[in-house]
Structures are given as C-alpha cells and as structure tokens.
Short mmCIF file of C-alpha atoms in Angstrom, two decimals:
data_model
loop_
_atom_site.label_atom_id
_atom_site.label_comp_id
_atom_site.label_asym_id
_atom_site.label_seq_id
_atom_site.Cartn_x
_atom_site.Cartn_y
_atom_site.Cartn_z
CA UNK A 1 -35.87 -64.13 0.63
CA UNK A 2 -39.30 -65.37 0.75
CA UNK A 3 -42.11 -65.64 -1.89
CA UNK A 4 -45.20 -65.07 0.36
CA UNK A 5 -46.73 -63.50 3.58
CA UNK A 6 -46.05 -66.84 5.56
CA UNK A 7 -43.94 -66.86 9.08
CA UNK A 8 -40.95 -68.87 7.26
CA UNK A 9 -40.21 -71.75 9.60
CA UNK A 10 -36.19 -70.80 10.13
CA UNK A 11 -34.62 -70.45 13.53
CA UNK A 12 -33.13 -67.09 13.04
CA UNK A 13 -33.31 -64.86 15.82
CA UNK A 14 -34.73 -61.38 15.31
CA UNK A 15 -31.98 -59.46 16.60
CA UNK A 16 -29.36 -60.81 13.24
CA UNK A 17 -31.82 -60.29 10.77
CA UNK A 18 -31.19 -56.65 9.08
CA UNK A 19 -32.88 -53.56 9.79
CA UNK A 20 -35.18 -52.12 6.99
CA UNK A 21 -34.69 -48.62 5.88
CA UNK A 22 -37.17 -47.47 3.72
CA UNK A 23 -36.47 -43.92 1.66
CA UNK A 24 -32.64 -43.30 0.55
CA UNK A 25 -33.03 -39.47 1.11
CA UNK A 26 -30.65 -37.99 3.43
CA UNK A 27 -32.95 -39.42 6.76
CA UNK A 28 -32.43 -42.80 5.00
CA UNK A 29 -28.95 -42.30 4.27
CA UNK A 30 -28.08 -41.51 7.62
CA UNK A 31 -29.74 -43.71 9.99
CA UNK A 32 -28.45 -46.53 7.32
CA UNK A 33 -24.54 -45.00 7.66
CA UNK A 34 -25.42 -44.79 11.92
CA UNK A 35 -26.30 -48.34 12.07
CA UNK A 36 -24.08 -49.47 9.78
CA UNK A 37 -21.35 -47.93 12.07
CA UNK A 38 -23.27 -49.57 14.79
CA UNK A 39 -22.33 -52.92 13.79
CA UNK A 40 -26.27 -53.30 12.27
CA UNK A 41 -27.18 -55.14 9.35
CA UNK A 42 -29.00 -52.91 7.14
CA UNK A 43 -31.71 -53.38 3.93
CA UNK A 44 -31.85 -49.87 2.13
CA UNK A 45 -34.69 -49.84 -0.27
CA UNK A 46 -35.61 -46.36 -2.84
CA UNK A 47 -38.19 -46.30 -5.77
CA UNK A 48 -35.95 -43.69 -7.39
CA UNK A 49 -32.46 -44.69 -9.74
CA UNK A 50 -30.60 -42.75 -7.57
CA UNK A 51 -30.44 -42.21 -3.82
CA UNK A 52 -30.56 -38.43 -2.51
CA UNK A 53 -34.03 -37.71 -2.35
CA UNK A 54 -34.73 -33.82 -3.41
CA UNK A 55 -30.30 -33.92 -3.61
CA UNK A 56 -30.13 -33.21 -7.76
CA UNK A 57 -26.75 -32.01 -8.88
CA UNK A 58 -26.03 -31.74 -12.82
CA UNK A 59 -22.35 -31.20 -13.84
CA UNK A 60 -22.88 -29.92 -17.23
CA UNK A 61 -19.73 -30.17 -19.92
CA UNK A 62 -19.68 -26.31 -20.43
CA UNK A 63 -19.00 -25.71 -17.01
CA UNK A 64 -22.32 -25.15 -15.17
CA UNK A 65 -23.06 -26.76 -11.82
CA UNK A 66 -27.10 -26.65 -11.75
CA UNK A 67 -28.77 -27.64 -8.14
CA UNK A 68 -31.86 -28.41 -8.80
CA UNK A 69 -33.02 -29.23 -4.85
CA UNK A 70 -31.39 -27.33 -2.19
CA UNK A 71 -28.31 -25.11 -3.15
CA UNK A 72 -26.59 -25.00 0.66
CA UNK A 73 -26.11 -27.00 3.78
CA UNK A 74 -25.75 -25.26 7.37
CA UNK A 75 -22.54 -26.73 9.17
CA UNK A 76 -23.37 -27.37 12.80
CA UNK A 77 -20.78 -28.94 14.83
CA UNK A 78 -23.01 -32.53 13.83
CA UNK A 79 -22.50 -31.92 10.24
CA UNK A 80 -18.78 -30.96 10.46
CA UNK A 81 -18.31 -34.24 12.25
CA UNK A 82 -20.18 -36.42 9.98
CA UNK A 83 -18.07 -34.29 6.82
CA UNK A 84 -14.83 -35.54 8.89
CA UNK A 85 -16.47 -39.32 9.22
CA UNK A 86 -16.99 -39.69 5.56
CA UNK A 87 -13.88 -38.29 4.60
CA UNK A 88 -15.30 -35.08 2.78
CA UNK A 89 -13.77 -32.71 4.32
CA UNK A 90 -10.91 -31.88 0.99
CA UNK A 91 -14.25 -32.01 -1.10
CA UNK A 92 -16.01 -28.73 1.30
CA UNK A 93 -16.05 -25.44 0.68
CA UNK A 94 -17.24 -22.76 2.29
CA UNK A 95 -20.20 -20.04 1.21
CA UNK A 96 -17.85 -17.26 -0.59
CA UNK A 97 -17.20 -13.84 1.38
CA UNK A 98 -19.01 -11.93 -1.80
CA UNK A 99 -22.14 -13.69 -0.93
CA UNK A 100 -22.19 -11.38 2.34
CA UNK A 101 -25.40 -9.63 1.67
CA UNK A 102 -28.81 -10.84 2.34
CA UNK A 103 -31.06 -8.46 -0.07
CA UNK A 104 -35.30 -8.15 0.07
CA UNK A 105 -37.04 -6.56 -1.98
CA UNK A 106 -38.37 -3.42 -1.39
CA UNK A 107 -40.11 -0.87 -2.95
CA UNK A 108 -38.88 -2.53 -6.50
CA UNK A 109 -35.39 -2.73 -5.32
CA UNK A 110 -33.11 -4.63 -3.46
CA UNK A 111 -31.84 -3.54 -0.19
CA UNK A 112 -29.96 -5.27 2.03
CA UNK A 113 -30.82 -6.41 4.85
CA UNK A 114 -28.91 -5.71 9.02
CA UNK A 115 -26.64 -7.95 9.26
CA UNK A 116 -25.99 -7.41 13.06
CA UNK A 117 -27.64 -6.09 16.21
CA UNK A 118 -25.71 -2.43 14.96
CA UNK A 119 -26.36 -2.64 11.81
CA UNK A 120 -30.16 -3.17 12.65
CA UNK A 121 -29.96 0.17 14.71
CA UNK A 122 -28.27 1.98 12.25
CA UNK A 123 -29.57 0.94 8.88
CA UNK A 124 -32.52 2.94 7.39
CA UNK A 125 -34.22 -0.59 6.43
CA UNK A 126 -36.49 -0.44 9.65
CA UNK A 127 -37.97 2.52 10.79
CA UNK A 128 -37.45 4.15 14.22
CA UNK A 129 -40.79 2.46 15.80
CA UNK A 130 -39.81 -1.17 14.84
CA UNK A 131 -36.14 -0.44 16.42
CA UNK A 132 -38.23 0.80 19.54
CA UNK A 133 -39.80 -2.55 19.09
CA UNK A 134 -36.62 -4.75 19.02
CA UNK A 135 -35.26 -3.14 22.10
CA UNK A 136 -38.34 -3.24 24.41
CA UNK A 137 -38.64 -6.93 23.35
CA UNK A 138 -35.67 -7.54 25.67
CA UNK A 139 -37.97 -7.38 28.44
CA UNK A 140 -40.57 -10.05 27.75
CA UNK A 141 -40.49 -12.66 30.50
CA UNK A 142 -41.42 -16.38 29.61
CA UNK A 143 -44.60 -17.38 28.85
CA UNK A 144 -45.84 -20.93 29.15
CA UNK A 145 -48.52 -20.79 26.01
CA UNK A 146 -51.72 -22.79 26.28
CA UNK A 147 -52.41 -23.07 22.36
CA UNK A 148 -50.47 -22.59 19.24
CA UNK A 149 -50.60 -19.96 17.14
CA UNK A 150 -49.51 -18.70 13.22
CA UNK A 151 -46.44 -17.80 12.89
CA UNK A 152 -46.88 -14.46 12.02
CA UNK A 153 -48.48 -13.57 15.20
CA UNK A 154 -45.55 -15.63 16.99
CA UNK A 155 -43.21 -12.50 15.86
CA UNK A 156 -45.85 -10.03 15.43
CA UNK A 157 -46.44 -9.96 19.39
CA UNK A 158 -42.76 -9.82 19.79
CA UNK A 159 -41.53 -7.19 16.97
CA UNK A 160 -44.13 -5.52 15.30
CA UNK A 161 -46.00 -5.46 11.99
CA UNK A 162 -42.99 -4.11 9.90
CA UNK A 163 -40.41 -6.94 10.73
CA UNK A 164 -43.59 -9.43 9.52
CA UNK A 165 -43.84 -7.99 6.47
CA UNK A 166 -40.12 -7.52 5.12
CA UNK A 167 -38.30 -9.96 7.38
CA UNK A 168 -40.61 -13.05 7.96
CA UNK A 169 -42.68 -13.46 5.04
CA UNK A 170 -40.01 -13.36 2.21
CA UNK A 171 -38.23 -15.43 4.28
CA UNK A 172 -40.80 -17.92 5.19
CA UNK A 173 -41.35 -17.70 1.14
CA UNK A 174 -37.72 -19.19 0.89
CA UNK A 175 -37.56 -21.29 3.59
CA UNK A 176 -40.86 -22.60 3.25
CA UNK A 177 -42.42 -21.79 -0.25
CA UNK A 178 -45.35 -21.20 2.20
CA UNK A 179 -47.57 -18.21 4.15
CA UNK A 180 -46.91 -17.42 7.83
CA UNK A 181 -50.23 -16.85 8.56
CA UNK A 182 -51.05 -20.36 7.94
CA UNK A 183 -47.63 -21.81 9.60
CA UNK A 184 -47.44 -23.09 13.12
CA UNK A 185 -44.86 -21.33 15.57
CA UNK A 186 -44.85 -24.50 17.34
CA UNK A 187 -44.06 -27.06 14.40
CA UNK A 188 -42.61 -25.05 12.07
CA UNK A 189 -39.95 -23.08 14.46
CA UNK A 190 -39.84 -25.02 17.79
CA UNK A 191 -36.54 -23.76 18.86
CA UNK A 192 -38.29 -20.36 18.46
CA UNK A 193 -41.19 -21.55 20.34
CA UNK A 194 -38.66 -23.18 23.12
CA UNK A 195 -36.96 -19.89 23.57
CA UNK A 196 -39.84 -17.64 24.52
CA UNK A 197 -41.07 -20.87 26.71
CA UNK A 198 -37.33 -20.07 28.48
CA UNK A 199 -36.32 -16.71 28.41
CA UNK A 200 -39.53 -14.51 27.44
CA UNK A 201 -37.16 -12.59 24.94
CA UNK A 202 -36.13 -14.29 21.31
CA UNK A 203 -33.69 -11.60 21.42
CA UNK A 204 -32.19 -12.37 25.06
CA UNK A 205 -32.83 -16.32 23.93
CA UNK A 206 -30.19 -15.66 21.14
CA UNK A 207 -27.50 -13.49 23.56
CA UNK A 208 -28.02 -16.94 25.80
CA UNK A 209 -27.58 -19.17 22.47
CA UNK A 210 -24.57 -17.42 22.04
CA UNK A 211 -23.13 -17.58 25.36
CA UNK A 212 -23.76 -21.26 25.57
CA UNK A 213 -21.40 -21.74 22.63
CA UNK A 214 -18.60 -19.37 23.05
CA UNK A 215 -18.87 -21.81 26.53
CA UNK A 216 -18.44 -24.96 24.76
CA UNK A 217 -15.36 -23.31 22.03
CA UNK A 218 -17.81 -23.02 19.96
CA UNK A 219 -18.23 -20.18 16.92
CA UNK A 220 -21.51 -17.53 18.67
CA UNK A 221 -22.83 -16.97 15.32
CA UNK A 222 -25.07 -18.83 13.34
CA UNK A 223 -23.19 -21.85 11.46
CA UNK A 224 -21.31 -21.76 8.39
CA UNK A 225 -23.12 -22.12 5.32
CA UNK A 226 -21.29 -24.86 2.98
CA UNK A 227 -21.42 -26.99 -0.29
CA UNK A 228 -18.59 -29.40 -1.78
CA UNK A 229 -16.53 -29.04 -4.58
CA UNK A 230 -19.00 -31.27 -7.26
CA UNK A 231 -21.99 -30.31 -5.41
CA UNK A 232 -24.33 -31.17 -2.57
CA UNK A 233 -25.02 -34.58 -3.77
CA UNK A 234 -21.42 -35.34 -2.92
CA UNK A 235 -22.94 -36.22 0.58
CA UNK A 236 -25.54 -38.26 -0.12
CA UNK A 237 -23.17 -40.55 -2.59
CA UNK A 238 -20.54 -40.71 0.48
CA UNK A 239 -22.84 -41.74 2.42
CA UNK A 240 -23.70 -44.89 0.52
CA UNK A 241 -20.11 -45.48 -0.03
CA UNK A 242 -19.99 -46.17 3.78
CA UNK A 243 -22.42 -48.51 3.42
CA UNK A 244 -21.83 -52.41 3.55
CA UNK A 245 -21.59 -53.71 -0.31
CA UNK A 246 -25.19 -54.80 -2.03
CA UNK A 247 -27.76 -53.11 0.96
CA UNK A 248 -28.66 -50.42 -1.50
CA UNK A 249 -31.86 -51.27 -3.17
CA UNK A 250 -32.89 -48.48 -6.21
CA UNK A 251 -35.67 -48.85 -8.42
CA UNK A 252 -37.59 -50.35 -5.33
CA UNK A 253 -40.77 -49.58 -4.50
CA UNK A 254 -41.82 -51.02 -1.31
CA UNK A 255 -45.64 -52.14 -1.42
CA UNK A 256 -46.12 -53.40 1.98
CA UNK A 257 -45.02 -54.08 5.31
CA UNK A 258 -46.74 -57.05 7.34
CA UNK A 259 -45.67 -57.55 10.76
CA UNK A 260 -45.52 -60.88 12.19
CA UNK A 261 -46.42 -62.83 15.54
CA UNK A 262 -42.67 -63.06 16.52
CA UNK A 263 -41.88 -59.20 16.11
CA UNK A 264 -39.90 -59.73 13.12
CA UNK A 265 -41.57 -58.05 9.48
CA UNK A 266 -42.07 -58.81 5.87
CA UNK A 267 -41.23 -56.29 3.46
CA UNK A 268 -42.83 -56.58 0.02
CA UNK A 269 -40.77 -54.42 -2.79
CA UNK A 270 -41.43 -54.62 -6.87
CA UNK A 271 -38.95 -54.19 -9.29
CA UNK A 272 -39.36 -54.05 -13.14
CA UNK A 273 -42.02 -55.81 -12.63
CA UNK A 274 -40.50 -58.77 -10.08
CA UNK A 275 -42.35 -59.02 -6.51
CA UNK A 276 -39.90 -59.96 -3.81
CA UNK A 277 -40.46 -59.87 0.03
CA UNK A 278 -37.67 -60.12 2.57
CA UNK A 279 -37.95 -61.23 6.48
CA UNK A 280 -36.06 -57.89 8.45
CA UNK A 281 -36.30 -57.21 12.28
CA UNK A 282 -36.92 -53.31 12.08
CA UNK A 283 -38.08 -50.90 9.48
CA UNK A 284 -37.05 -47.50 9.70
CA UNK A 285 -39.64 -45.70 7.19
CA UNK A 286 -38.57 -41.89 6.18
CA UNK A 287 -40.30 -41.07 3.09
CA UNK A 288 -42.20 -37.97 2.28
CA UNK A 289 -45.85 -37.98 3.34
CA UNK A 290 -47.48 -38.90 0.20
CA UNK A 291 -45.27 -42.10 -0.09
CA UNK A 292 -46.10 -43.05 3.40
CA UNK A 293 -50.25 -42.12 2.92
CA UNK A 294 -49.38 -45.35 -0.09
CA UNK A 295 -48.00 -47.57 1.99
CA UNK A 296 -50.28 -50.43 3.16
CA UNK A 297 -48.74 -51.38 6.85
CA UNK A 298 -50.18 -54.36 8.90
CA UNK A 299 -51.70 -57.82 7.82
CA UNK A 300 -54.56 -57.97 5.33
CA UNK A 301 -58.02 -56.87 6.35
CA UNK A 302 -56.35 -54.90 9.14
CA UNK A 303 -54.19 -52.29 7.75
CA UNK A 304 -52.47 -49.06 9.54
CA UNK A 305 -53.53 -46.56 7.69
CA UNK A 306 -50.95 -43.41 6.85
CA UNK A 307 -53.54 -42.39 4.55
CA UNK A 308 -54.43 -39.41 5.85
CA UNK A 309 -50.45 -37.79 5.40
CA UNK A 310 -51.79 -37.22 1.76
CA UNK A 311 -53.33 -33.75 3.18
CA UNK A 312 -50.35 -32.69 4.70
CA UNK A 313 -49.76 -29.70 2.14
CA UNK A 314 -47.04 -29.26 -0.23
CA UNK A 315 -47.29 -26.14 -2.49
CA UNK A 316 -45.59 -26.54 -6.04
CA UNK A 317 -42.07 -25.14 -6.54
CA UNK A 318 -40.18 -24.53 -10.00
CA UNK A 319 -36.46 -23.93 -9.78
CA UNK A 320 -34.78 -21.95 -12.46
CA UNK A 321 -30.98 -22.47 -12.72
CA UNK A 322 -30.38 -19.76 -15.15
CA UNK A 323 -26.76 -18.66 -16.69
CA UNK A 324 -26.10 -15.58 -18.56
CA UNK A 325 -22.81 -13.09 -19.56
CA UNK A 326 -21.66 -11.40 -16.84
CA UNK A 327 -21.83 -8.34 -18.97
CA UNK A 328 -25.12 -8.75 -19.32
CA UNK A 329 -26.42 -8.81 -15.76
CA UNK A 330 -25.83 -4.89 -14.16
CA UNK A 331 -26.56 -5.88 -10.21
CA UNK A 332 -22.72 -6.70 -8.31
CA UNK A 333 -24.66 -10.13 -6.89
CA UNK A 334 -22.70 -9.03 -4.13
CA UNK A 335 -25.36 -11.49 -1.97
CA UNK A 336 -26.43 -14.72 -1.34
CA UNK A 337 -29.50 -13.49 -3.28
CA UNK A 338 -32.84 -12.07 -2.73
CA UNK A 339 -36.14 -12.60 -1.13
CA UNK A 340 -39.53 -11.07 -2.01
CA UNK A 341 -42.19 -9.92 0.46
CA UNK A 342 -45.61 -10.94 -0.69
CA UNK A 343 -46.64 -7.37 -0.27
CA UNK A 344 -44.23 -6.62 -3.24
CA UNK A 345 -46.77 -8.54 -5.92
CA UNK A 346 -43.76 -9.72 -7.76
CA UNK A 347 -43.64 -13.21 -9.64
CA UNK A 348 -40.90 -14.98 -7.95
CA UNK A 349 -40.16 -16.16 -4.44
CA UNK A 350 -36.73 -14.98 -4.99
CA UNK A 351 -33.31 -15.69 -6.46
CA UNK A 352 -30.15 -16.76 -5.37
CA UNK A 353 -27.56 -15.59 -6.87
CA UNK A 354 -25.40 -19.39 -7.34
CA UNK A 355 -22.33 -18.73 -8.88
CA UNK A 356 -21.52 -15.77 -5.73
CA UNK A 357 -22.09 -18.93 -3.31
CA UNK A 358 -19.30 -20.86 -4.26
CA UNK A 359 -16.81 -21.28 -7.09
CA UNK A 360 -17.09 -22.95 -10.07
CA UNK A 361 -21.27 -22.89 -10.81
CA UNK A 362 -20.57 -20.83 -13.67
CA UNK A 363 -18.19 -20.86 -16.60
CA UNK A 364 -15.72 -17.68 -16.80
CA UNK A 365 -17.16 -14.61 -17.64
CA UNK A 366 -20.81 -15.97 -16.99
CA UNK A 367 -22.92 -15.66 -13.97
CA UNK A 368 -25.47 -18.05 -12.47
CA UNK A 369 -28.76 -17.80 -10.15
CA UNK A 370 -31.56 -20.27 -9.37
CA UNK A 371 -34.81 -18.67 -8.99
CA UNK A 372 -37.84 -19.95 -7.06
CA UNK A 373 -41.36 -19.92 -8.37
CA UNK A 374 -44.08 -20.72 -7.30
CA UNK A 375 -45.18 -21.99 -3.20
CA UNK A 376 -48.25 -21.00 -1.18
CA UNK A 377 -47.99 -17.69 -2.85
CA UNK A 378 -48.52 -18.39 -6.83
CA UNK A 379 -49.21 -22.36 -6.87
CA UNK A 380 -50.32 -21.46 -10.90
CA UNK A 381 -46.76 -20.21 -11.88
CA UNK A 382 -45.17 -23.34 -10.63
CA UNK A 383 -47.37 -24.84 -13.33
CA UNK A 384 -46.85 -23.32 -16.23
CA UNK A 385 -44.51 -24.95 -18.65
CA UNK A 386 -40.72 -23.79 -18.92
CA UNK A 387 -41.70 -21.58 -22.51
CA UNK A 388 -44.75 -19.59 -20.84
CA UNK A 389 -42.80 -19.54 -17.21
CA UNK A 390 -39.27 -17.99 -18.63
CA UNK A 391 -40.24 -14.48 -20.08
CA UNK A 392 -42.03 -13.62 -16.96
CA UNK A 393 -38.88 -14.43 -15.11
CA UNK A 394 -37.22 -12.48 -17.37
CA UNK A 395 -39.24 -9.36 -17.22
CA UNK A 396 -38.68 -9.46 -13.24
CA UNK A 397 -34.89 -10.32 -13.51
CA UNK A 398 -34.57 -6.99 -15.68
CA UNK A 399 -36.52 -4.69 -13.42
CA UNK A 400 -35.06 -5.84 -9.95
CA UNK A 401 -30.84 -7.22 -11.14
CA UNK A 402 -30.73 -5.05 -14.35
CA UNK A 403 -30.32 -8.39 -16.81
CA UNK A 404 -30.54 -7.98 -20.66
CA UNK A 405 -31.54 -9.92 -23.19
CA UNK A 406 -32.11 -14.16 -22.64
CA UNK A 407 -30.08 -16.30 -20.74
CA UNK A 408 -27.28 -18.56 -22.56
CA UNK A 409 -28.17 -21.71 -20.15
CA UNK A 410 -31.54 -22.60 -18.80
CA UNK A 411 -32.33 -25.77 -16.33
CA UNK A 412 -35.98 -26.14 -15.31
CA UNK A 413 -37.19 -28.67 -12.26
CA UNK A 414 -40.72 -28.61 -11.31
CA UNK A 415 -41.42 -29.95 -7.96
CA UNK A 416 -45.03 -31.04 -7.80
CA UNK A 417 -45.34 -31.65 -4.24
CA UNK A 418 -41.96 -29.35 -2.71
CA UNK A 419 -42.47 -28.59 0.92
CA UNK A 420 -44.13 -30.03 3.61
CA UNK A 421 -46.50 -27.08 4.99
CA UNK A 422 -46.41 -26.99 9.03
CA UNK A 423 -49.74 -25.75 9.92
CA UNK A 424 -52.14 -25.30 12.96
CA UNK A 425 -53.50 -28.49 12.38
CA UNK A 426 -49.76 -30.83 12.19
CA UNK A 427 -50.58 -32.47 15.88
CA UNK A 428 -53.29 -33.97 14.04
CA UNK A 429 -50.49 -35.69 11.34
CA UNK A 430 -47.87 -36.31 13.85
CA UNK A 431 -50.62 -38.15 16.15
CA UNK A 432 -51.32 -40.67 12.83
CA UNK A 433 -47.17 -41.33 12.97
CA UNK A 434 -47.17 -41.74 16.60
CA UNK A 435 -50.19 -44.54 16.92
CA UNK A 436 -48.88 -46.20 14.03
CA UNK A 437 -45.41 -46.60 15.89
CA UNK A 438 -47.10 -47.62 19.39
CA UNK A 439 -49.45 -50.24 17.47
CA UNK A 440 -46.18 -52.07 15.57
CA UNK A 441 -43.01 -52.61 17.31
CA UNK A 442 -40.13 -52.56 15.82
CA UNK A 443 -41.67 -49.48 13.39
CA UNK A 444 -40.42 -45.95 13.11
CA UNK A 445 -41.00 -43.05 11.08
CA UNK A 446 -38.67 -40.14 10.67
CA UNK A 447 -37.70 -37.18 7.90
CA UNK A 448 -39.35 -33.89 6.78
CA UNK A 449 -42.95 -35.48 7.47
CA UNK A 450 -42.29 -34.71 11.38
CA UNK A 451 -38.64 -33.95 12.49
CA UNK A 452 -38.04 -30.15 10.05
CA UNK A 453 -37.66 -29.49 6.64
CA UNK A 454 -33.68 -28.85 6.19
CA UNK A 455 -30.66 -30.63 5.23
CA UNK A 456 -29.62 -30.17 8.71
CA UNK A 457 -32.83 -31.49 10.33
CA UNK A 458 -33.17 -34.76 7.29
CA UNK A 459 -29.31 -36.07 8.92
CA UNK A 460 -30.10 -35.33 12.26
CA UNK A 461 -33.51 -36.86 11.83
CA UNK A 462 -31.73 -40.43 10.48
CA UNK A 463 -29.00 -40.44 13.43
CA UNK A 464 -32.21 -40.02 15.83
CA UNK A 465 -34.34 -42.96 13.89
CA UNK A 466 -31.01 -45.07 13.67
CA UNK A 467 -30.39 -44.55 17.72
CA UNK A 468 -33.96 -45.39 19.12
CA UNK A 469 -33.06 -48.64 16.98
CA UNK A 470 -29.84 -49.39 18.82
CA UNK A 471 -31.59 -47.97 22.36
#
C-alpha cells in the first residue's frame, strides 16, 4: 500500500497487480466473481457495511421477509447458469402459480390484464379498435429511424392510444417510477427499439423471439420470475463468498483515482477516518451516477470530470412492506399485484402483493404486499414521513383490495434518489462515460448509469465490464 500520489519505485509489472472494482452492487459483484474465476486478482471496494447495493432483505423474528429494493429476479438462461455456479440452486424458488394475474387499475378496480395473444382478443380489457390495432401492427415493415423519440410515441405509432394509457404507463410507473413521455425508446427499451429496426412489427419481432428459442431448447415465453428461499440478497452474499478471502473492502469510500505514466492507477479510499491508497492495474467503476459525478478521476489540476451524471434524474421512491390478517384483506391477491395508470389519479404506483410471490413472506394466517410511492408521478409523497404517508395508503388499499382496519407490521424505505430516468437527452450522459474511458486506459464504467436498470441487466452488465478486462 502506499501513503501518497508518487509512482512507487517497485518492479511489479502491471498485468499481477489486482484489478479495482469500485461499487459492490450486483455490477460489482459480478465482474469481481468473473475475474475472480478468470484467474484475476481483484480489490473490491463499497462505502456501504454491506455489499448488495439497492439488495435489502430483513428476516424479521415473527416471520416476515420484508424486501425493501427489488422483490424478483427474471431467470434467463445467464442467470440460471450463474444460480448453478454459485451453488444456489437448493436455495431458488420459483414465482408461485397464485401469483398468475397481472391486475391494473381501472375505473377504481382491478382487472386483470391478457395474459396471451387469445386472451388479448377475447378479454373485454381492450376495446374492439385497439384489437384492430394489434392485428394490423403485424404488417409494419422495418424502419431505420433517424432520431429518437418518447416512449410513448414508440408504442403509440404501433398500438394506439388505449394500450398507452392502461398498458405502458402503469407499467413504466413500476418498472421505472418514471413518465413515458419523457423516456427514450432508444435507451430505455433498446431491444424494443432493435426489433422494429429488424422486423417492422414488435408483435412479429416477438413470434421471431420465440422461434429463436424453441430453436436453441429453449422455454418461448418470457423467463421465469424467481427469488431464493431467505431472499434476494442470497445472491449478492454468494457472490462474495466466491470471492478470494480479504478483497472485500466495506465502509470504503473511494476519493480518487490518479492514473499514472506506466498505465497502472492509484486508488485513494477513507475509512473511519484512515486515508489509504493502493497501486491496481484496472478499475472497473459501477456505481450509481451521483457517486460517480463525486469522484475526482485524473491527476491534480487536470481532473475527468463525471460531474455532470449528477443530472441524470432519479425520482424518489418509498416502499411499503405492509402485513396484515388475512381476514382482514377481502381481494383473493390472486396476482403478482397491481399497477396504476396515471390517468387513474390514485396515490400509489402500485402494489405487489409479496406473500402470493413466494412462500414464507408472511407468517400464517397473515398476508403481505409492498407498495410503491412516489416516482416521476408524485415526487412529494415519496417525501412525506412514514406517519403522514401510511393513512393515505390505507385509504387506497381499502377502496381498490377491500383491507380493514391498520396493518399489524409496517417496514418503510425511502429511496431518495431510486431510478435512473432514461430520457431524450441520455446520449449526452453516456458520451461523458465514453470520453472518460477513451482518455484513461485501463478505466471502465458499467451498471444502471448506462447498461439497464434490472437485476438482470446489473449481472450481465459486471460479466461485460469483467470481459473487456480479460479481452
């Protein structure tokens, strides 16, 4: 280790000294466990006390299993193998049959929505003219675009007004916490974006999708949706258990990173109040924007500035993990929950209903759902403190499930800064990452600040930092 910004005079060549990962989210996690596997030495460095990033699972005594971050993980063929690899696979379990319906609000109530091409035809969610809609959209031939465009007039121009309004926008308001309008089609849906590019049709683009995989023995539908037995953060605590002994740095805010005339770096980290800087060959950065528009890159006087990632948008979400008597809730929760259109004026985002995901969230003969608050939509709710935010919760959770009287558990997290917001303008953040990388070798930058916002994209975004590494 080395007490200063100096080029240490040791004869060390570049390619033995350890790669720096800055961030021990799931990016950082997994380009650390693909190195690592690689035969790489690896430096993992967090400012939190626990590695997982927005991964928060509370095992509470009385039985309740509160997610505080994301409550599922889609299981792409990827995923299923890096389960296997870490030896997870008796810990998995799959999303529960009873969570078979996806409701939306509508008109005050919840309706569920086509599940399937037929159902779509033959459920009275849609009306005739956005049917009419769906099946003359099968004749759209590509079409190379010049510029992007929101979201909402992405699928607007392919299925109508209707579909927008009680298909994209709640579920934007889940995915997201954000507002199509604003969204890009490009950034924040690219494989949407790719499949007009190739087959004109997003309906014909998902026969193909299907194809391909029944091709390749492959499942046609979309993946399975799974947890683990103690909760998601199972993965991210696996992962570090496949990690050399000692790498793991918590509690370690990295300050700066000062590249030096040989191509090696200096990493400068605090600790309860203890300055130490390290000599590495790489560092992999994947931390959310606003920890990467802190970070001072480059020598003094003649920074890199990632400054600018601070006005890369993230709305404020509050997630309510709330338990009550079964008795007391009158709605089946025959679903994996409920969205809410923004044309429904409602107070939440939506609700899932957690203990009809998987087993064991709830104690017996209590139910359990997480609501979302807040986003693009109602930034002020998000804000409110847990005593002024629960009886308006309450108020909706009686008129749209039927629930009476308080619930028996109550876990609150506020998210400040949730979601990174894709807009029309994201070329201009992504072009900040990419000069940075092309002025420092040996830098990259990776996670929900450019590669997608999902569980799913955070792994596959480490296994792509962790290969142009090895490349």
């Amino acid at each position: 280790m080395l007490t200063n910004w100096s080029l240490p005079s040791v004869d060390i060549p570049p390619p033995q000294l350890p790669v720096a990962i800055i961030g021990a989210g799931l990016t950082g996690l997994s380009a650390a466990h693909h190195l690592a596997l690689a035969g790489k030495a690896i430096r993992v460095y967090d400012a939190s006390a626990e590695p997982g990033g927005a991964l928060r699972t509370e095992l509470h005594p009385d039985g309740w299993l509160i997610e505080a971050g994301p409550n599922s993980l889609q299981e792409n063929p990827e995923v299923a193998s890096l389960i296997a690899t870490l030896g997870l696979e008796s810990e998995r379990i799959a999303c529960s049959p009873a969570a078979k319906n996806r409701y939306i609000v509508r008109g005050g109530v919840l309706r569920a929505m086509p599940a399937s091409p037929a159902a779509f035809i033959t459920s009275s969610f849609f009306s005739v003219r956005t049917k009419f809609k769906l099946l003359t959209e099968l004749t759209r031939r590509p079409l190379p675009r010049v510029e992007d465009l929101p979201l909402s007039a992405f699928i607007r121009e392919h299925f109508g007004d209707e579909l927008v309004t009680y298909a994209l926008d709640p579920f934007i308001s889940g995915i997201y916490a954000g507002n199509a309008d604003l969204l890009s089609a490009r950034h924040a849906f690219p494989s949407l974006w790719q499949a007009e590019l190739e087959h004109g049709s997003l309906v014909r683009a998902q026969i193909a999708s299907a194809k391909a995989k029944r091709a390749r023995g492959e499942p046609s539908g979309p993946p399975p949706i799974v947890s683990f037995k103690s909760g998601l953060a199972a993965l991210p605590r696996a992962l570090v258990a496949s990690l050399p002994g000692g790498c793991l740095e918590l509690k370690a805010k990295v300050e700066a990173l000062l590249p030096q005339p040989d191509g090696t770096w200096l990493v400068r980290w605090v600790r309860d109040g203890t300055t130490t800087t390290e000599r590495v060959g790489q560092v992999l950065l994947a931390l959310p924007a606003g920890a990467l528009a802190k970070l001072t890159i480059g020598v003094p006087g003649l920074p890199t500035s990632l400054s600018s990632l601070d006005t890369l948008e993230h709305p404020p979400v509050t997630s309510l993990f709330l338990g009550y008597r079964r008795a007391d809730v009158a709605h089946p929760l025959d679903g994996f929950g409920a969205l809410v259109p923004s044309i429904e004026k409602r107070s939440l985002l939506g609700v899932l209903f957690s203990s009809s995901l998987f087993p064991d969230r709830a104690p017996a003969g209590h139910v359990a759902m997480t609501v979302m608050v807040g986003g693009s939509r109602r930034p002020d709710l998000a804000r409110l403190p847990q005593q002024e935010l629960l009886p308006i919760i309450q108020k909706e959770l009686s008129s749209l499930l039927g629930v009476r009287g308080a619930p028996v558990f109550v876990r609150s997290t506020a998210w400040p800064r949730a979601i990174p917001q894709y807009k029309l303008n994201h070329d201009e953040h992504l072009a900040v990452i990419a000069f940075a990388e092309a002025r420092h070798r040996g830098l990259y930058i990776g996670g929900t600040v450019r590669d997608g916002i999902s569980m799913t994209n955070c792994l596959a975004a480490g296994t792509k930092l962790a290969a142009r590494v090895t490349a």
